[in-house]
Amino acid sequence: MNLLLTWVQSGWLPFGAVLFLWIEFAVLCRFSNAPGERFKLLLANVLAGSCLMAALGFALRGEALFLVLLFLSLALIAHIWDLVTRLRV
């Protein structure tokens, strides 16, 4: 429990979540019947989630507000890309 509390207090927990997200993404694509299609379908969603987690991590660490706003903006762009992709299907 101490390790988790340390990660939360240090602001590194969201970056650990990003790592887990990308490993999960790689595994899902690798073991899919159509890896290329799965990759295209999930990429925008993974990018949006990664950017949101990075923004949270930077905010928890007290980094420059510019980094938080940059990654929130990137998350919004990736989210719009994800919506456009899903609406086409």
mmCIF file of N, CA, C and O in Angstrom:
data_model
loop_
_atom_site.group_PDB
_atom_site.id
_atom_site.type_symbol
_atom_site.label_atom_id
_atom_site.label_comp_id
_atom_site.label_asym_id
_atom_site.label_seq_id
_atom_site.Cartn_x
_atom_site.Cartn_y
_atom_site.Cartn_z
ATOM 1 N N MET A 1 0.820 -1.189 0.000
ATOM 2 C CA MET A 1 0.000 0.000 0.000
ATOM 3 C C MET A 1 0.866 1.257 0.000
ATOM 4 O O MET A 1 0.493 2.259 -0.569
ATOM 5 N N ASN A 2 2.016 1.177 0.675
ATOM 6 C CA ASN A 2 2.916 2.323 0.714
ATOM 7 C C ASN A 2 3.407 2.708 -0.670
ATOM 8 O O ASN A 2 3.553 3.884 -0.967
ATOM 9 N N LEU A 3 3.681 1.701 -1.497
ATOM 10 C CA LEU A 3 4.161 1.975 -2.851
ATOM 11 C C LEU A 3 3.110 2.749 -3.641
ATOM 12 O O LEU A 3 3.425 3.731 -4.318
ATOM 13 N N LEU A 4 1.847 2.316 -3.550
ATOM 14 C CA LEU A 4 0.771 3.004 -4.259
ATOM 15 C C LEU A 4 0.614 4.440 -3.757
ATOM 16 O O LEU A 4 0.490 5.375 -4.557
ATOM 17 N N LEU A 5 0.653 4.621 -2.467
ATOM 18 C CA LEU A 5 0.539 5.959 -1.887
ATOM 19 C C LEU A 5 1.702 6.847 -2.336
ATOM 20 O O LEU A 5 1.505 8.013 -2.682
ATOM 21 N N THR A 6 2.882 6.284 -2.384
ATOM 22 C CA THR A 6 4.053 7.031 -2.849
ATOM 23 C C THR A 6 3.883 7.441 -4.305
ATOM 24 O O THR A 6 4.200 8.574 -4.681
ATOM 25 N N TRP A 7 3.387 6.514 -5.131
ATOM 26 C CA TRP A 7 3.177 6.826 -6.551
ATOM 27 C C TRP A 7 2.148 7.930 -6.731
ATOM 28 O O TRP A 7 2.299 8.794 -7.577
ATOM 29 N N VAL A 8 1.077 7.898 -5.933
ATOM 30 C CA VAL A 8 0.040 8.932 -6.040
ATOM 31 C C VAL A 8 0.602 10.273 -5.597
ATOM 32 O O VAL A 8 0.438 11.292 -6.283
ATOM 33 N N GLN A 9 1.280 10.300 -4.475
ATOM 34 C CA GLN A 9 1.821 11.551 -3.944
ATOM 35 C C GLN A 9 2.911 12.138 -4.838
ATOM 36 O O GLN A 9 3.056 13.350 -4.929
ATOM 37 N N SER A 10 3.665 11.272 -5.509
ATOM 38 C CA SER A 10 4.741 11.768 -6.372
ATOM 39 C C SER A 10 4.234 12.185 -7.745
ATOM 40 O O SER A 10 4.945 12.838 -8.502
ATOM 41 N N GLY A 11 3.009 11.784 -8.083
ATOM 42 C CA GLY A 11 2.452 12.122 -9.392
ATOM 43 C C GLY A 11 2.824 11.141 -10.486
ATOM 44 O O GLY A 11 2.518 11.370 -11.649
ATOM 45 N N TRP A 12 3.439 10.016 -10.133
ATOM 46 C CA TRP A 12 3.859 9.044 -11.146
ATOM 47 C C TRP A 12 2.791 8.012 -11.478
ATOM 48 O O TRP A 12 2.913 7.299 -12.472
ATOM 49 N N LEU A 13 1.743 7.898 -10.677
ATOM 50 C CA LEU A 13 0.703 6.896 -10.930
ATOM 51 C C LEU A 13 0.071 7.037 -12.319
ATOM 52 O O LEU A 13 -0.078 6.038 -13.031
ATOM 53 N N PRO A 14 -0.293 8.244 -12.777
ATOM 54 C CA PRO A 14 -0.872 8.355 -14.118
ATOM 55 C C PRO A 14 0.078 7.895 -15.226
ATOM 56 O O PRO A 14 -0.356 7.322 -16.224
ATOM 57 N N PHE A 15 1.371 8.093 -15.038
ATOM 58 C CA PHE A 15 2.322 7.652 -16.057
ATOM 59 C C PHE A 15 2.444 6.125 -16.064
ATOM 60 O O PHE A 15 2.649 5.513 -17.105
ATOM 61 N N GLY A 16 2.277 5.509 -14.898
ATOM 62 C CA GLY A 16 2.204 4.049 -14.824
ATOM 63 C C GLY A 16 0.969 3.534 -15.539
ATOM 64 O O GLY A 16 1.007 2.503 -16.215
ATOM 65 N N ALA A 17 -0.138 4.267 -15.398
ATOM 66 C CA ALA A 17 -1.377 3.891 -16.090
ATOM 67 C C ALA A 17 -1.206 3.994 -17.607
ATOM 68 O O ALA A 17 -1.730 3.170 -18.359
ATOM 69 N N VAL A 18 -0.466 5.003 -18.060
ATOM 70 C CA VAL A 18 -0.192 5.150 -19.500
ATOM 71 C C VAL A 18 0.610 3.955 -19.994
ATOM 72 O O VAL A 18 0.310 3.384 -21.051
ATOM 73 N N LEU A 19 1.615 3.553 -19.243
ATOM 74 C CA LEU A 19 2.413 2.387 -19.624
ATOM 75 C C LEU A 19 1.541 1.144 -19.724
ATOM 76 O O LEU A 19 1.620 0.390 -20.696
ATOM 77 N N PHE A 20 0.685 0.931 -18.716
ATOM 78 C CA PHE A 20 -0.222 -0.214 -18.735
ATOM 79 C C PHE A 20 -1.158 -0.152 -19.940
ATOM 80 O O PHE A 20 -1.407 -1.166 -20.597
ATOM 81 N N LEU A 21 -1.675 1.042 -20.253
ATOM 82 C CA LEU A 21 -2.584 1.221 -21.384
ATOM 83 C C LEU A 21 -1.917 0.821 -22.695
ATOM 84 O O LEU A 21 -2.513 0.134 -23.526
ATOM 85 N N TRP A 22 -0.664 1.246 -22.896
ATOM 86 C CA TRP A 22 0.037 0.920 -24.141
ATOM 87 C C TRP A 22 0.400 -0.559 -24.220
ATOM 88 O O TRP A 22 0.384 -1.141 -25.311
ATOM 89 N N ILE A 23 0.702 -1.188 -23.094
ATOM 90 C CA ILE A 23 0.960 -2.639 -23.100
ATOM 91 C C ILE A 23 -0.320 -3.379 -23.462
ATOM 92 O O ILE A 23 -0.313 -4.299 -24.282
ATOM 93 N N GLU A 24 -1.426 -2.971 -22.871
ATOM 94 C CA GLU A 24 -2.726 -3.580 -23.182
ATOM 95 C C GLU A 24 -3.063 -3.397 -24.662
ATOM 96 O O GLU A 24 -3.522 -4.338 -25.326
ATOM 97 N N PHE A 25 -2.830 -2.220 -25.181
ATOM 98 C CA PHE A 25 -3.076 -1.923 -26.592
ATOM 99 C C PHE A 25 -2.246 -2.853 -27.493
ATOM 100 O O PHE A 25 -2.759 -3.433 -28.457
ATOM 101 N N ALA A 26 -0.971 -3.007 -27.161
ATOM 102 C CA ALA A 26 -0.090 -3.873 -27.956
ATOM 103 C C ALA A 26 -0.558 -5.323 -27.919
ATOM 104 O O ALA A 26 -0.586 -6.008 -28.955
ATOM 105 N N VAL A 27 -0.950 -5.789 -26.751
ATOM 106 C CA VAL A 27 -1.421 -7.176 -26.614
ATOM 107 C C VAL A 27 -2.717 -7.379 -27.392
ATOM 108 O O VAL A 27 -2.879 -8.377 -28.109
ATOM 109 N N LEU A 28 -3.650 -6.440 -27.280
ATOM 110 C CA LEU A 28 -4.917 -6.563 -28.008
ATOM 111 C C LEU A 28 -4.695 -6.578 -29.521
ATOM 112 O O LEU A 28 -5.338 -7.356 -30.228
ATOM 113 N N CYS A 29 -3.797 -5.746 -29.996
ATOM 114 C CA CYS A 29 -3.503 -5.720 -31.436
ATOM 115 C C CYS A 29 -2.789 -6.989 -31.871
ATOM 116 O O CYS A 29 -3.096 -7.553 -32.918
ATOM 117 N N ARG A 30 -1.857 -7.439 -31.060
ATOM 118 C CA ARG A 30 -1.045 -8.610 -31.423
ATOM 119 C C ARG A 30 -1.896 -9.869 -31.550
ATOM 120 O O ARG A 30 -1.696 -10.678 -32.440
ATOM 121 N N PHE A 31 -2.833 -10.058 -30.647
ATOM 122 C CA PHE A 31 -3.612 -11.286 -30.629
ATOM 123 C C PHE A 31 -4.970 -11.164 -31.313
ATOM 124 O O PHE A 31 -5.816 -12.037 -31.173
ATOM 125 N N SER A 32 -5.152 -10.116 -32.066
ATOM 126 C CA SER A 32 -6.389 -9.920 -32.817
ATOM 127 C C SER A 32 -6.335 -10.717 -34.122
ATOM 128 O O SER A 32 -5.259 -10.993 -34.651
ATOM 129 N N ASN A 33 -7.498 -11.066 -34.646
ATOM 130 C CA ASN A 33 -7.561 -11.741 -35.953
ATOM 131 C C ASN A 33 -7.164 -10.793 -37.073
ATOM 132 O O ASN A 33 -6.685 -11.235 -38.116
ATOM 133 N N ALA A 34 -7.396 -9.511 -36.877
ATOM 134 C CA ALA A 34 -7.037 -8.483 -37.856
ATOM 135 C C ALA A 34 -6.273 -7.377 -37.122
ATOM 136 O O ALA A 34 -6.845 -6.342 -36.779
ATOM 137 N N PRO A 35 -4.970 -7.572 -36.875
ATOM 138 C CA PRO A 35 -4.217 -6.613 -36.060
ATOM 139 C C PRO A 35 -4.208 -5.198 -36.622
ATOM 140 O O PRO A 35 -4.294 -4.232 -35.866
ATOM 141 N N GLY A 36 -4.112 -5.059 -37.922
ATOM 142 C CA GLY A 36 -4.090 -3.727 -38.525
ATOM 143 C C GLY A 36 -5.389 -2.981 -38.298
ATOM 144 O O GLY A 36 -5.391 -1.780 -37.990
ATOM 145 N N GLU A 37 -6.490 -3.678 -38.450
ATOM 146 C CA GLU A 37 -7.802 -3.055 -38.223
ATOM 147 C C GLU A 37 -7.988 -2.691 -36.753
ATOM 148 O O GLU A 37 -8.504 -1.630 -36.430
ATOM 149 N N ARG A 38 -7.573 -3.595 -35.861
ATOM 150 C CA ARG A 38 -7.691 -3.329 -34.420
ATOM 151 C C ARG A 38 -6.841 -2.112 -34.042
ATOM 152 O O ARG A 38 -7.258 -1.266 -33.277
ATOM 153 N N PHE A 39 -5.638 -2.037 -34.630
ATOM 154 C CA PHE A 39 -4.745 -0.915 -34.380
ATOM 155 C C PHE A 39 -5.407 0.397 -34.777
ATOM 156 O O PHE A 39 -5.443 1.347 -34.003
ATOM 157 N N LYS A 40 -5.946 0.437 -35.999
ATOM 158 C CA LYS A 40 -6.598 1.667 -36.481
ATOM 159 C C LYS A 40 -7.820 2.023 -35.641
ATOM 160 O O LYS A 40 -8.098 3.195 -35.417
ATOM 161 N N LEU A 41 -8.541 1.017 -35.186
ATOM 162 C CA LEU A 41 -9.757 1.251 -34.416
ATOM 163 C C LEU A 41 -9.459 1.813 -33.018
ATOM 164 O O LEU A 41 -10.184 2.673 -32.515
ATOM 165 N N LEU A 42 -8.373 1.359 -32.398
ATOM 166 C CA LEU A 42 -8.095 1.726 -31.011
ATOM 167 C C LEU A 42 -7.096 2.865 -30.835
ATOM 168 O O LEU A 42 -7.016 3.455 -29.757
ATOM 169 N N LEU A 43 -6.315 3.183 -31.858
ATOM 170 C CA LEU A 43 -5.217 4.134 -31.703
ATOM 171 C C LEU A 43 -5.666 5.491 -31.170
ATOM 172 O O LEU A 43 -5.084 6.012 -30.213
ATOM 173 N N ALA A 44 -6.675 6.087 -31.748
ATOM 174 C CA ALA A 44 -7.114 7.418 -31.308
ATOM 175 C C ALA A 44 -7.586 7.396 -29.860
ATOM 176 O O ALA A 44 -7.298 8.318 -29.085
ATOM 177 N N ASN A 45 -8.264 6.326 -29.471
ATOM 178 C CA ASN A 45 -8.742 6.208 -28.099
ATOM 179 C C ASN A 45 -7.580 6.087 -27.127
ATOM 180 O O ASN A 45 -7.580 6.706 -26.057
ATOM 181 N N VAL A 46 -6.577 5.298 -27.488
ATOM 182 C CA VAL A 46 -5.402 5.129 -26.640
ATOM 183 C C VAL A 46 -4.634 6.444 -26.526
ATOM 184 O O VAL A 46 -4.161 6.812 -25.441
ATOM 185 N N LEU A 47 -4.523 7.174 -27.620
ATOM 186 C CA LEU A 47 -3.843 8.472 -27.578
ATOM 187 C C LEU A 47 -4.589 9.460 -26.683
ATOM 188 O O LEU A 47 -3.970 10.187 -25.901
ATOM 189 N N ALA A 48 -5.912 9.491 -26.804
ATOM 190 C CA ALA A 48 -6.703 10.404 -25.968
ATOM 191 C C ALA A 48 -6.528 10.072 -24.487
ATOM 192 O O ALA A 48 -6.292 10.958 -23.656
ATOM 193 N N GLY A 49 -6.620 8.799 -24.153
ATOM 194 C CA GLY A 49 -6.446 8.387 -22.764
ATOM 195 C C GLY A 49 -5.045 8.679 -22.250
ATOM 196 O O GLY A 49 -4.867 9.122 -21.106
ATOM 197 N N SER A 50 -4.059 8.447 -23.089
ATOM 198 C CA SER A 50 -2.670 8.716 -22.692
ATOM 199 C C SER A 50 -2.447 10.198 -22.426
ATOM 200 O O SER A 50 -1.785 10.569 -21.457
ATOM 201 N N CYS A 51 -2.997 11.027 -23.274
ATOM 202 C CA CYS A 51 -2.834 12.475 -23.096
ATOM 203 C C CYS A 51 -3.549 12.960 -21.836
ATOM 204 O O CYS A 51 -3.027 13.822 -21.114
ATOM 205 N N LEU A 52 -4.727 12.412 -21.556
ATOM 206 C CA LEU A 52 -5.438 12.790 -20.323
ATOM 207 C C LEU A 52 -4.647 12.373 -19.090
ATOM 208 O O LEU A 52 -4.515 13.140 -18.125
ATOM 209 N N MET A 53 -4.118 11.156 -19.114
ATOM 210 C CA MET A 53 -3.328 10.681 -17.980
ATOM 211 C C MET A 53 -2.051 11.501 -17.812
ATOM 212 O O MET A 53 -1.641 11.809 -16.686
ATOM 213 N N ALA A 54 -1.422 11.865 -18.919
ATOM 214 C CA ALA A 54 -0.210 12.689 -18.845
ATOM 215 C C ALA A 54 -0.539 14.059 -18.259
ATOM 216 O O ALA A 54 0.210 14.573 -17.419
ATOM 217 N N ALA A 55 -1.650 14.647 -18.679
ATOM 218 C CA ALA A 55 -2.055 15.950 -18.125
ATOM 219 C C ALA A 55 -2.279 15.838 -16.621
ATOM 220 O O ALA A 55 -1.842 16.707 -15.855
ATOM 221 N N LEU A 56 -2.927 14.767 -16.184
ATOM 222 C CA LEU A 56 -3.146 14.555 -14.753
ATOM 223 C C LEU A 56 -1.814 14.389 -14.031
ATOM 224 O O LEU A 56 -1.599 14.963 -12.955
ATOM 225 N N GLY A 57 -0.925 13.613 -14.627
ATOM 226 C CA GLY A 57 0.384 13.412 -14.009
ATOM 227 C C GLY A 57 1.156 14.704 -13.853
ATOM 228 O O GLY A 57 1.741 14.978 -12.805
ATOM 229 N N PHE A 58 1.156 15.528 -14.903
ATOM 230 C CA PHE A 58 1.860 16.811 -14.823
ATOM 231 C C PHE A 58 1.216 17.729 -13.783
ATOM 232 O O PHE A 58 1.905 18.440 -13.055
ATOM 233 N N ALA A 59 -0.116 17.700 -13.704
ATOM 234 C CA ALA A 59 -0.808 18.533 -12.713
ATOM 235 C C ALA A 59 -0.481 18.072 -11.292
ATOM 236 O O ALA A 59 -0.225 18.897 -10.416
ATOM 237 N N LEU A 60 -0.482 16.759 -11.058
ATOM 238 C CA LEU A 60 -0.163 16.240 -9.729
ATOM 239 C C LEU A 60 1.272 16.549 -9.326
ATOM 240 O O LEU A 60 1.565 16.748 -8.149
ATOM 241 N N ARG A 61 2.148 16.590 -10.300
ATOM 242 C CA ARG A 61 3.564 16.867 -10.023
ATOM 243 C C ARG A 61 3.839 18.366 -9.901
ATOM 244 O O ARG A 61 4.955 18.763 -9.572
ATOM 245 N N GLY A 62 2.840 19.190 -10.196
ATOM 246 C CA GLY A 62 3.022 20.632 -10.095
ATOM 247 C C GLY A 62 3.888 21.190 -11.212
ATOM 248 O O GLY A 62 4.541 22.214 -11.039
ATOM 249 N N GLU A 63 3.878 20.512 -12.352
ATOM 250 C CA GLU A 63 4.659 20.977 -13.499
ATOM 251 C C GLU A 63 4.036 22.245 -14.070
ATOM 252 O O GLU A 63 2.971 22.680 -13.658
ATOM 253 N N ALA A 64 4.689 22.801 -15.067
ATOM 254 C CA ALA A 64 4.218 24.026 -15.703
ATOM 255 C C ALA A 64 2.797 23.835 -16.240
ATOM 256 O O ALA A 64 2.476 22.794 -16.813
ATOM 257 N N LEU A 65 1.989 24.845 -16.036
ATOM 258 C CA LEU A 65 0.612 24.813 -16.520
ATOM 259 C C LEU A 65 0.569 24.589 -18.028
ATOM 260 O O LEU A 65 -0.358 23.966 -18.541
ATOM 261 N N PHE A 66 1.589 25.060 -18.735
ATOM 262 C CA PHE A 66 1.662 24.875 -20.179
ATOM 263 C C PHE A 66 1.594 23.394 -20.549
ATOM 264 O O PHE A 66 0.900 23.025 -21.498
ATOM 265 N N LEU A 67 2.296 22.528 -19.805
ATOM 266 C CA LEU A 67 2.279 21.092 -20.109
ATOM 267 C C LEU A 67 0.897 20.488 -19.881
ATOM 268 O O LEU A 67 0.428 19.663 -20.671
ATOM 269 N N VAL A 68 0.241 20.908 -18.827
ATOM 270 C CA VAL A 68 -1.107 20.405 -18.543
ATOM 271 C C VAL A 68 -2.054 20.808 -19.672
ATOM 272 O O VAL A 68 -2.797 19.976 -20.213
ATOM 273 N N LEU A 69 -2.012 22.076 -20.052
ATOM 274 C CA LEU A 69 -2.891 22.558 -21.124
ATOM 275 C C LEU A 69 -2.549 21.930 -22.473
ATOM 276 O O LEU A 69 -3.451 21.610 -23.258
ATOM 277 N N LEU A 70 -1.278 21.735 -22.741
ATOM 278 C CA LEU A 70 -0.862 21.097 -23.991
ATOM 279 C C LEU A 70 -1.437 19.695 -24.091
ATOM 280 O O LEU A 70 -2.037 19.334 -25.115
ATOM 281 N N PHE A 71 -1.285 18.906 -23.042
ATOM 282 C CA PHE A 71 -1.763 17.528 -23.105
ATOM 283 C C PHE A 71 -3.280 17.434 -23.048
ATOM 284 O O PHE A 71 -3.873 16.522 -23.633
ATOM 285 N N LEU A 72 -3.942 18.380 -22.398
ATOM 286 C CA LEU A 72 -5.410 18.412 -22.463
ATOM 287 C C LEU A 72 -5.872 18.746 -23.881
ATOM 288 O O LEU A 72 -6.848 18.172 -24.379
ATOM 289 N N SER A 73 -5.172 19.639 -24.548
ATOM 290 C CA SER A 73 -5.508 19.983 -25.939
ATOM 291 C C SER A 73 -5.272 18.799 -26.861
ATOM 292 O O SER A 73 -6.094 18.509 -27.742
ATOM 293 N N LEU A 74 -4.159 18.110 -26.663
ATOM 294 C CA LEU A 74 -3.881 16.917 -27.474
ATOM 295 C C LEU A 74 -4.919 15.826 -27.232
ATOM 296 O O LEU A 74 -5.325 15.127 -28.167
ATOM 297 N N ALA A 75 -5.379 15.704 -25.987
ATOM 298 C CA ALA A 75 -6.419 14.727 -25.673
ATOM 299 C C ALA A 75 -7.716 15.068 -26.400
ATOM 300 O O ALA A 75 -8.413 14.180 -26.908
ATOM 301 N N LEU A 76 -8.049 16.352 -26.459
ATOM 302 C CA LEU A 76 -9.254 16.775 -27.164
ATOM 303 C C LEU A 76 -9.156 16.457 -28.660
ATOM 304 O O LEU A 76 -10.110 15.943 -29.257
ATOM 305 N N ILE A 77 -8.007 16.726 -29.251
ATOM 306 C CA ILE A 77 -7.813 16.429 -30.672
ATOM 307 C C ILE A 77 -7.938 14.925 -30.922
ATOM 308 O O ILE A 77 -8.621 14.495 -31.863
ATOM 309 N N ALA A 78 -7.308 14.123 -30.075
ATOM 310 C CA ALA A 78 -7.392 12.667 -30.232
ATOM 311 C C ALA A 78 -8.819 12.179 -30.014
ATOM 312 O O ALA A 78 -9.284 11.256 -30.694
ATOM 313 N N HIS A 79 -9.536 12.796 -29.080
ATOM 314 C CA HIS A 79 -10.923 12.406 -28.829
ATOM 315 C C HIS A 79 -11.802 12.701 -30.047
ATOM 316 O O HIS A 79 -12.639 11.878 -30.434
ATOM 317 N N ILE A 80 -11.618 13.857 -30.645
ATOM 318 C CA ILE A 80 -12.386 14.198 -31.851
ATOM 319 C C ILE A 80 -12.058 13.218 -32.971
ATOM 320 O O ILE A 80 -12.955 12.742 -33.684
ATOM 321 N N TRP A 81 -10.781 12.876 -33.124
ATOM 322 C CA TRP A 81 -10.367 11.882 -34.117
ATOM 323 C C TRP A 81 -11.065 10.543 -33.842
ATOM 324 O O TRP A 81 -11.582 9.897 -34.757
ATOM 325 N N ASP A 82 -11.114 10.142 -32.571
ATOM 326 C CA ASP A 82 -11.775 8.894 -32.196
ATOM 327 C C ASP A 82 -13.260 8.935 -32.540
ATOM 328 O O ASP A 82 -13.808 7.970 -33.087
ATOM 329 N N LEU A 83 -13.915 10.052 -32.237
ATOM 330 C CA LEU A 83 -15.340 10.169 -32.567
ATOM 331 C C LEU A 83 -15.603 10.087 -34.069
ATOM 332 O O LEU A 83 -16.517 9.397 -34.516
ATOM 333 N N VAL A 84 -14.789 10.782 -34.843
ATOM 334 C CA VAL A 84 -14.942 10.753 -36.294
ATOM 335 C C VAL A 84 -14.747 9.337 -36.813
ATOM 336 O O VAL A 84 -15.520 8.851 -37.654
ATOM 337 N N THR A 85 -13.747 8.640 -36.278
ATOM 338 C CA THR A 85 -13.489 7.260 -36.696
ATOM 339 C C THR A 85 -14.665 6.350 -36.354
ATOM 340 O O THR A 85 -15.105 5.556 -37.176
ATOM 341 N N ARG A 86 -15.215 6.496 -35.157
ATOM 342 C CA ARG A 86 -16.322 5.630 -34.733
ATOM 343 C C ARG A 86 -17.604 5.948 -35.506
ATOM 344 O O ARG A 86 -18.398 5.049 -35.785
ATOM 345 N N LEU A 87 -17.826 7.209 -35.853
ATOM 346 C CA LEU A 87 -19.044 7.569 -36.581
ATOM 347 C C LEU A 87 -19.014 7.088 -38.027
ATOM 348 O O LEU A 87 -20.056 6.906 -38.635
ATOM 349 N N ARG A 88 -17.816 6.897 -38.569
ATOM 350 C CA ARG A 88 -17.685 6.374 -39.938
ATOM 351 C C ARG A 88 -18.022 4.907 -40.018
ATOM 352 O O ARG A 88 -18.463 4.417 -41.043
ATOM 353 N N VAL A 89 -17.798 4.167 -38.935
ATOM 354 C CA VAL A 89 -17.985 2.702 -38.946
ATOM 355 C C VAL A 89 -19.436 2.334 -38.937
ATOM 356 O O VAL A 89 -20.323 2.924 -38.574
#
